[in-house]
PDB file of C-alpha atoms and ligand atoms in Angstrom:
ATOM      1  CA  MET A 167      24.964 -52.338   6.275  1.00  0.00           C
ATOM      2  CA  LYS A 168      25.106 -48.254   6.495  1.00  0.00           C
ATOM      3  CA  LEU A 169      24.588 -46.046   9.247  1.00  0.00           C
ATOM      4  CA  VAL A 170      25.038 -42.006   9.036  1.00  0.00           C
ATOM      5  CA  ILE A 171      26.531 -40.265  11.481  1.00  0.00           C
ATOM      6  CA  ALA A 172      25.155 -36.999  11.693  1.00  0.00           C
ATOM      7  CA  THR A 173      28.172 -34.455  12.071  1.00  0.00           C
ATOM      8  CA  ARG A 174      30.345 -32.193  10.350  1.00  0.00           C
ATOM      9  CA  ASN A 175      32.137 -32.158  13.695  1.00  0.00           C
ATOM     10  CA  ARG A 176      35.597 -33.913  12.748  1.00  0.00           C
ATOM     11  CA  HIS A 177      36.599 -34.526  16.137  1.00  0.00           C
ATOM     12  CA  LYS A 178      33.111 -36.226  17.084  1.00  0.00           C
ATOM     13  CA  LEU A 179      33.365 -38.263  14.194  1.00  0.00           C
ATOM     14  CA  ASP A 180      36.734 -39.168  14.788  1.00  0.00           C
ATOM     15  CA  GLU A 181      35.715 -40.147  18.568  1.00  0.00           C
ATOM     16  CA  ILE A 182      32.553 -41.910  17.173  1.00  0.00           C
ATOM     17  CA  ARG A 183      34.412 -44.324  14.803  1.00  0.00           C
ATOM     18  CA  ALA A 184      36.916 -44.841  17.172  1.00  0.00           C
ATOM     19  CA  ILE A 185      34.225 -46.379  19.698  1.00  0.00           C
ATOM     20  CA  PHE A 186      31.241 -47.548  17.895  1.00  0.00           C
ATOM     21  CA  HIS A 187      32.737 -50.048  15.495  1.00  0.00           C
ATOM     22  CA  GLN A 188      30.123 -53.175  14.647  1.00  0.00           C
ATOM     23  CA  PRO A 189      31.184 -56.063  12.385  1.00  0.00           C
ATOM     24  CA  ALA A 190      29.904 -55.619   8.588  1.00  0.00           C
ATOM     25  CA  LEU A 191      28.661 -51.797   9.385  1.00  0.00           C
ATOM     26  CA  GLU A 192      29.626 -49.045   6.908  1.00  0.00           C
ATOM     27  CA  ILE A 193      29.977 -45.690   8.778  1.00  0.00           C
ATOM     28  CA  VAL A 194      29.384 -42.723   6.662  1.00  0.00           C
ATOM     29  CA  SER A 195      28.669 -39.397   7.877  1.00  0.00           C
ATOM     30  CA  ALA A 196      27.208 -36.015   6.794  1.00  0.00           C
ATOM     31  CA  PHE A 197      30.064 -35.329   5.039  1.00  0.00           C
ATOM     32  CA  ASP A 198      29.028 -37.695   2.520  1.00  0.00           C
ATOM     33  CA  PHE A 199      25.914 -35.905   2.064  1.00  0.00           C
ATOM     34  CA  PRO A 200      26.928 -32.458   0.848  1.00  0.00           C
ATOM     35  CA  GLU A 201      23.546 -31.649  -0.044  1.00  0.00           C
ATOM     36  CA  ILE A 202      21.727 -31.787   3.293  1.00  0.00           C
ATOM     37  CA  PRO A 203      22.008 -28.535   4.976  1.00  0.00           C
ATOM     38  CA  ASP A 204      22.930 -28.181   8.260  1.00  0.00           C
ATOM     39  CA  VAL A 205      20.315 -29.173  10.795  1.00  0.00           C
ATOM     40  CA  VAL A 206      19.786 -26.089  13.064  1.00  0.00           C
ATOM     41  CA  GLU A 207      20.186 -27.461  16.804  1.00  0.00           C
ATOM     42  CA  ASP A 208      17.702 -24.890  18.524  1.00  0.00           C
ATOM     43  CA  GLY A 209      16.325 -27.453  21.141  1.00  0.00           C
ATOM     44  CA  THR A 210      16.896 -26.812  24.889  1.00  0.00           C
ATOM     45  CA  THR A 211      18.209 -29.791  26.192  1.00  0.00           C
ATOM     46  CA  PHE A 212      20.714 -32.250  24.683  1.00  0.00           C
ATOM     47  CA  GLU A 213      17.703 -34.989  23.975  1.00  0.00           C
ATOM     48  CA  ALA A 214      15.712 -32.446  21.622  1.00  0.00           C
ATOM     49  CA  ASN A 215      19.060 -31.695  19.419  1.00  0.00           C
ATOM     50  CA  ALA A 216      20.288 -35.343  19.181  1.00  0.00           C
ATOM     51  CA  LEU A 217      16.810 -36.430  18.001  1.00  0.00           C
ATOM     52  CA  LYS A 218      16.508 -33.791  15.644  1.00  0.00           C
ATOM     53  CA  LYS A 219      19.999 -34.119  13.936  1.00  0.00           C
ATOM     54  CA  ALA A 220      19.096 -38.113  14.091  1.00  0.00           C
ATOM     55  CA  VAL A 221      15.965 -38.161  12.364  1.00  0.00           C
ATOM     56  CA  THR A 222      16.758 -35.109  10.164  1.00  0.00           C
ATOM     57  CA  LEU A 223      19.475 -37.450   8.461  1.00  0.00           C
ATOM     58  CA  ALA A 224      17.666 -40.327   8.362  1.00  0.00           C
ATOM     59  CA  THR A 225      14.448 -39.429   6.782  1.00  0.00           C
ATOM     60  CA  ALA A 226      16.704 -37.520   4.048  1.00  0.00           C
ATOM     61  CA  THR A 227      19.085 -40.335   3.602  1.00  0.00           C
ATOM     62  CA  GLY A 228      17.157 -43.405   3.453  1.00  0.00           C
ATOM     63  CA  CYS A 229      19.889 -44.691   6.135  1.00  0.00           C
ATOM     64  CA  TRP A 230      19.900 -45.623   9.904  1.00  0.00           C
ATOM     65  CA  ALA A 231      21.532 -42.190  11.441  1.00  0.00           C
ATOM     66  CA  LEU A 232      23.205 -41.818  14.941  1.00  0.00           C
ATOM     67  CA  ALA A 233      23.324 -37.944  16.009  1.00  0.00           C
ATOM     68  CA  ASP A 234      25.756 -36.669  19.339  1.00  0.00           C
ATOM     69  CA  ASP A 235      24.351 -33.748  21.204  1.00  0.00           C
ATOM     70  CA  SER A 236      26.784 -32.974  24.124  1.00  0.00           C
ATOM     71  CA  GLY A 237      28.351 -30.439  26.603  1.00  0.00           C
ATOM     72  CA  LEU A 238      29.776 -29.486  29.495  1.00  0.00           C
ATOM     73  CA  GLU A 239      27.816 -28.632  32.855  1.00  0.00           C
ATOM     74  CA  VAL A 240      29.661 -26.330  35.504  1.00  0.00           C
ATOM     75  CA  ASP A 241      28.031 -26.330  38.884  1.00  0.00           C
ATOM     76  CA  ALA A 242      29.264 -22.966  39.990  1.00  0.00           C
ATOM     77  CA  LEU A 243      27.438 -21.679  36.463  1.00  0.00           C
ATOM     78  CA  SER A 244      24.440 -23.190  37.200  1.00  0.00           C
ATOM     79  CA  GLY A 245      24.993 -25.844  34.803  1.00  0.00           C
ATOM     80  CA  GLU A 246      26.411 -23.568  31.510  1.00  0.00           C
ATOM     81  CA  PRO A 247      27.367 -23.748  29.186  1.00  0.00           C
ATOM     82  CA  GLY A 248      25.374 -26.974  28.817  1.00  0.00           C
ATOM     83  CA  VAL A 249      23.488 -26.965  25.498  1.00  0.00           C
ATOM     84  CA  TYR A 250      25.253 -24.150  24.519  1.00  0.00           C
ATOM     85  CA  SER A 251      28.959 -25.279  24.947  1.00  0.00           C
ATOM     86  CA  ALA A 252      30.303 -25.120  21.288  1.00  0.00           C
ATOM     87  CA  ARG A 253      29.021 -21.392  21.176  1.00  0.00           C
ATOM     88  CA  TYR A 254      29.794 -20.234  24.694  1.00  0.00           C
ATOM     89  CA  ALA A 255      32.224 -17.463  23.616  1.00  0.00           C
ATOM     90  CA  GLY A 256      30.175 -16.963  20.699  1.00  0.00           C
ATOM     91  CA  GLU A 257      31.153 -16.606  16.517  1.00  0.00           C
ATOM     92  CA  PRO A 258      32.839 -17.808  15.041  1.00  0.00           C
ATOM     93  CA  VAL A 259      33.281 -20.968  17.088  1.00  0.00           C
ATOM     94  CA  SER A 260      36.688 -21.303  18.711  1.00  0.00           C
ATOM     95  CA  TYR A 261      37.798 -24.001  21.384  1.00  0.00           C
ATOM     96  CA  LYS A 262      40.608 -21.736  22.640  1.00  0.00           C
ATOM     97  CA  ALA A 263      38.218 -18.561  23.261  1.00  0.00           C
ATOM     98  CA  ASN A 264      35.493 -20.981  25.099  1.00  0.00           C
ATOM     99  CA  ASN A 265      38.634 -22.442  27.410  1.00  0.00           C
ATOM    100  CA  GLU A 266      39.683 -18.748  28.159  1.00  0.00           C
ATOM    101  CA  LYS A 267      35.543 -17.453  29.202  1.00  0.00           C
ATOM    102  CA  LEU A 268      35.184 -20.505  31.008  1.00  0.00           C
ATOM    103  CA  LEU A 269      38.552 -20.088  32.876  1.00  0.00           C
ATOM    104  CA  ALA A 270      37.792 -16.351  33.274  1.00  0.00           C
ATOM    105  CA  ASN A 271      34.290 -17.054  34.834  1.00  0.00           C
ATOM    106  CA  LEU A 272      35.624 -19.457  37.344  1.00  0.00           C
ATOM    107  CA  GLU A 273      38.456 -17.626  38.597  1.00  0.00           C
ATOM    108  CA  VAL A 274      36.847 -16.687  42.285  1.00  0.00           C
ATOM    109  CA  ALA A 275      34.663 -19.956  42.220  1.00  0.00           C
ATOM    110  CA  GLY A 276      35.742 -21.879  45.011  1.00  0.00           C
ATOM    111  CA  ASP A 277      33.517 -24.771  43.466  1.00  0.00           C
ATOM    112  CA  ARG A 278      35.267 -26.073  39.940  1.00  0.00           C
ATOM    113  CA  THR A 279      32.916 -29.581  39.694  1.00  0.00           C
ATOM    114  CA  ALA A 280      31.570 -29.922  36.488  1.00  0.00           C
ATOM    115  CA  ARG A 281      30.098 -33.013  34.342  1.00  0.00           C
ATOM    116  CA  PHE A 282      30.333 -34.176  30.738  1.00  0.00           C
ATOM    117  CA  ARG A 283      27.418 -35.029  29.222  1.00  0.00           C
ATOM    118  CA  CYS A 284      26.352 -36.767  25.792  1.00  0.00           C
ATOM    119  CA  VAL A 285      22.785 -37.672  24.514  1.00  0.00           C
ATOM    120  CA  ILE A 286      23.205 -40.017  21.456  1.00  0.00           C
ATOM    121  CA  ALA A 287      19.899 -40.682  19.391  1.00  0.00           C
ATOM    122  CA  LEU A 288      19.410 -43.251  16.669  1.00  0.00           C
ATOM    123  CA  SER A 289      16.719 -43.056  13.995  1.00  0.00           C
ATOM    124  CA  SER A 290      15.568 -45.629  11.685  1.00  0.00           C
ATOM    125  CA  PRO A 291      14.925 -44.914   7.975  1.00  0.00           C
ATOM    126  CA  SER A 292      11.899 -43.716   8.890  1.00  0.00           C
ATOM    127  CA  GLY A 293      12.388 -41.739  11.442  1.00  0.00           C
ATOM    128  CA  VAL A 294      11.800 -44.225  14.491  1.00  0.00           C
ATOM    129  CA  ALA A 295      14.043 -42.869  17.220  1.00  0.00           C
ATOM    130  CA  ARG A 296      15.216 -43.452  20.695  1.00  0.00           C
ATOM    131  CA  THR A 297      17.982 -42.015  22.553  1.00  0.00           C
ATOM    132  CA  VAL A 298      20.730 -42.987  25.162  1.00  0.00           C
ATOM    133  CA  GLU A 299      22.745 -40.954  27.523  1.00  0.00           C
ATOM    134  CA  GLY A 300      26.123 -40.605  29.017  1.00  0.00           C
ATOM    135  CA  SER A 301      28.127 -38.666  31.474  1.00  0.00           C
ATOM    136  CA  CYS A 302      31.454 -38.208  32.988  1.00  0.00           C
ATOM    137  CA  GLU A 303      31.735 -36.257  36.393  1.00  0.00           C
ATOM    138  CA  GLY A 304      35.183 -34.337  36.890  1.00  0.00           C
ATOM    139  CA  THR A 305      36.714 -30.719  37.632  1.00  0.00           C
ATOM    140  CA  ILE A 306      38.005 -27.578  35.679  1.00  0.00           C
ATOM    141  CA  GLY A 307      41.290 -27.410  36.407  1.00  0.00           C
ATOM    142  CA  LEU A 308      43.218 -23.907  36.872  1.00  0.00           C
ATOM    143  CA  GLU A 309      44.661 -23.936  33.206  1.00  0.00           C
ATOM    144  CA  GLU A 310      44.742 -25.464  29.818  1.00  0.00           C
ATOM    145  CA  ARG A 311      46.879 -28.525  29.578  1.00  0.00           C
ATOM    146  CA  GLY A 312      47.181 -31.105  27.012  1.00  0.00           C
ATOM    147  CA  GLU A 313      47.127 -31.133  23.047  1.00  0.00           C
ATOM    148  CA  GLY A 314      44.785 -34.252  22.863  1.00  0.00           C
ATOM    149  CA  GLY A 315      41.133 -34.645  22.272  1.00  0.00           C
ATOM    150  CA  PHE A 316      38.696 -30.908  21.540  1.00  0.00           C
ATOM    151  CA  GLY A 317      36.930 -28.842  22.764  1.00  0.00           C
ATOM    152  CA  TYR A 318      36.783 -28.280  26.626  1.00  0.00           C
ATOM    153  CA  ASP A 319      39.332 -31.691  27.222  1.00  0.00           C
ATOM    154  CA  PRO A 320      42.497 -29.125  28.385  1.00  0.00           C
ATOM    155  CA  VAL A 321      40.711 -27.898  31.059  1.00  0.00           C
ATOM    156  CA  PHE A 322      38.471 -31.165  32.354  1.00  0.00           C
ATOM    157  CA  ILE A 323      40.212 -33.088  34.974  1.00  0.00           C
ATOM    158  CA  PRO A 324      38.127 -36.312  35.304  1.00  0.00           C
ATOM    159  CA  GLU A 325      36.938 -37.646  38.901  1.00  0.00           C
ATOM    160  CA  GLY A 326      40.086 -40.065  39.897  1.00  0.00           C
ATOM    161  CA  HIS A 327      42.458 -38.478  37.677  1.00  0.00           C
ATOM    162  CA  THR A 328      45.251 -35.821  37.765  1.00  0.00           C
ATOM    163  CA  LEU A 329      45.589 -35.407  34.066  1.00  0.00           C
ATOM    164  CA  THR A 330      43.045 -33.700  31.819  1.00  0.00           C
ATOM    165  CA  PHE A 331      41.212 -35.339  29.155  1.00  0.00           C
ATOM    166  CA  ALA A 332      43.312 -33.473  26.708  1.00  0.00           C
ATOM    167  CA  GLU A 333      46.218 -35.454  28.404  1.00  0.00           C
ATOM    168  CA  LEU A 334      45.063 -38.707  28.308  1.00  0.00           C
ATOM    169  CA  GLU A 335      45.633 -41.435  25.419  1.00  0.00           C
ATOM    170  CA  PRO A 336      42.726 -41.277  23.498  1.00  0.00           C
ATOM    171  CA  GLU A 337      41.700 -44.985  24.593  1.00  0.00           C
ATOM    172  CA  ALA A 338      41.897 -43.874  28.081  1.00  0.00           C
ATOM    173  CA  LYS A 339      39.829 -40.704  27.380  1.00  0.00           C
ATOM    174  CA  HIS A 340      37.153 -43.000  25.510  1.00  0.00           C
ATOM    175  CA  ALA A 341      36.871 -45.864  28.639  1.00  0.00           C
ATOM    176  CA  ILE A 342      35.571 -43.328  30.963  1.00  0.00           C
ATOM    177  CA  SER A 343      34.153 -40.719  29.185  1.00  0.00           C
ATOM    178  CA  HIS A 344      30.201 -39.509  28.350  1.00  0.00           C
ATOM    179  CA  ARG A 345      30.527 -40.037  24.677  1.00  0.00           C
ATOM    180  CA  GLY A 346      32.142 -43.732  25.308  1.00  0.00           C
ATOM    181  CA  ARG A 347      29.658 -44.276  28.059  1.00  0.00           C
ATOM    182  CA  ALA A 348      26.599 -43.321  25.725  1.00  0.00           C
ATOM    183  CA  LEU A 349      28.177 -44.862  22.859  1.00  0.00           C
ATOM    184  CA  ARG A 350      28.676 -48.399  24.237  1.00  0.00           C
ATOM    185  CA  ALA A 351      24.972 -47.955  25.160  1.00  0.00           C
ATOM    186  CA  ALA A 352      23.950 -47.152  21.927  1.00  0.00           C
ATOM    187  CA  ALA A 353      25.223 -50.219  20.736  1.00  0.00           C
ATOM    188  CA  GLU A 354      23.125 -52.247  22.746  1.00  0.00           C
ATOM    189  CA  LEU A 355      20.227 -49.715  21.796  1.00  0.00           C
ATOM    190  CA  TRP A 356      20.717 -50.401  18.077  1.00  0.00           C
ATOM    191  CA  GLY A 357      20.360 -54.213  18.343  1.00  0.00           C
ATOM    192  CA  ALA A 358      17.014 -53.992  20.086  1.00  0.00           C
ATOM    193  CA  MET A 359      15.966 -51.419  17.735  1.00  0.00           C
ATOM    194  CA  LEU A 360      16.710 -53.790  14.289  1.00  0.00           C
ATOM    195  CA  GLU A 361      14.898 -56.342  16.206  1.00  0.00           C
ATOM    196  CA  GLN A 362      11.744 -54.155  16.815  1.00  0.00           C
ATOM    197  CA  HIS A 363      12.003 -52.745  13.289  1.00  0.00           C
ATOM    198  CA  PRO A 364      12.327 -55.339  10.983  1.00  0.00           C
ATOM    199  CA  ALA A 365      10.822 -53.594   7.914  1.00  0.00           C
ATOM    200  CA  ASP A 366      13.820 -50.698   8.133  1.00  0.00           C
ATOM    201  CA  TRP A 367      16.389 -53.495   7.459  1.00  0.00           C
ATOM    202  CA  PRO A 368      18.028 -52.899   3.785  1.00  0.00           C
ATOM    203  CA  GLU A 369      17.735 -55.516   1.172  1.00  0.00           C
TER     204      GLU A 369
HETATM  205  P1  IMP B 143      26.979 -29.834  19.948  1.00  0.00           P
HETATM  206  O1  IMP B 143      27.454 -30.234  18.660  1.00  0.00           O
HETATM  207  O2  IMP B 143      26.010 -28.930  20.531  1.00  0.00           O
HETATM  208  O3  IMP B 143      26.879 -31.282  20.697  1.00  0.00           O
HETATM  209  O4  IMP B 143      28.723 -29.071  20.516  1.00  0.00           O
HETATM  210  C1  IMP B 143      29.519 -30.084  21.445  1.00  0.00           C
HETATM  211  C2  IMP B 143      30.153 -28.813  22.204  1.00  0.00           C
HETATM  212  O5  IMP B 143      30.387 -29.669  23.849  1.00  0.00           O
HETATM  213  C3  IMP B 143      31.801 -29.315  21.666  1.00  0.00           C
HETATM  214  O6  IMP B 143      31.713 -28.118  20.348  1.00  0.00           O
HETATM  215  C4  IMP B 143      32.354 -29.262  22.530  1.00  0.00           C
HETATM  216  O7  IMP B 143      32.556 -27.331  22.594  1.00  0.00           O
HETATM  217  C5  IMP B 143      31.849 -29.752  23.992  1.00  0.00           C
HETATM  218  N1  IMP B 143      32.211 -31.102  24.014  1.00  0.00           N
HETATM  219  C6  IMP B 143      31.219 -32.381  23.584  1.00  0.00           C
HETATM  220  N2  IMP B 143      31.852 -33.192  24.187  1.00  0.00           N
HETATM  221  C7  IMP B 143      33.435 -32.791  24.362  1.00  0.00           C
HETATM  222  C8  IMP B 143      34.306 -33.814  24.513  1.00  0.00           C
HETATM  223  O8  IMP B 143      34.654 -35.111  24.543  1.00  0.00           O
HETATM  224  N3  IMP B 143      35.630 -32.871  24.934  1.00  0.00           N
HETATM  225  C9  IMP B 143      35.443 -31.845  24.950  1.00  0.00           C
HETATM  226  N4  IMP B 143      34.341 -30.526  24.540  1.00  0.00           N
HETATM  227  C10 IMP B 143      33.490 -31.512  24.155  1.00  0.00           C
END
């Protein structure tokens, strides 16, 4: 059975492939459908964007689709960058510029608490979609540390740890991350959806 991951973000795709593996499942991605244009992420919530990406890819390809919309919420910045995490420092998208802007904006902040949030949407080929969510609490460090991961990983220290996500081994990140938690819930949701929509099973 085929599942399309509705992303052209290589880092997200690698993490999703590492976490969401099921027997007899062929995982493909938006890279395999170059004729389908990028989905405009104009929702104001993670859920709205995840649903839009999953339903668009599923109905355009005729396959089941899985989409991830995620970001970092920083308490001292009233939840920013939130759904705008990817483009926090503007275009062109730069993880380095985003981290520098975040550290500059937190220079005088006493409270450095934050959380990563991830909403996963699953859509059947006919566009029947559901979502699940995962989050990971932590704090923003004083500087970038580590070479692993992507995005804000070098500045995010998960609760109960001293290393940043970028300093942890990938398996250690996935065990506690927002994406790991959401994808483990998505595996259960998918099983339930397949039972509910047998007409969507491939021949
Ligand atoms: P999206 O494509 O709108 O979901 O963008 C998500 C953005 O949130 C990414 O570009 C990163 O900046 C950030 N982000 C999401 N998940 C992670 C993660 O696991 N580590 C670091 N940054 C992340």
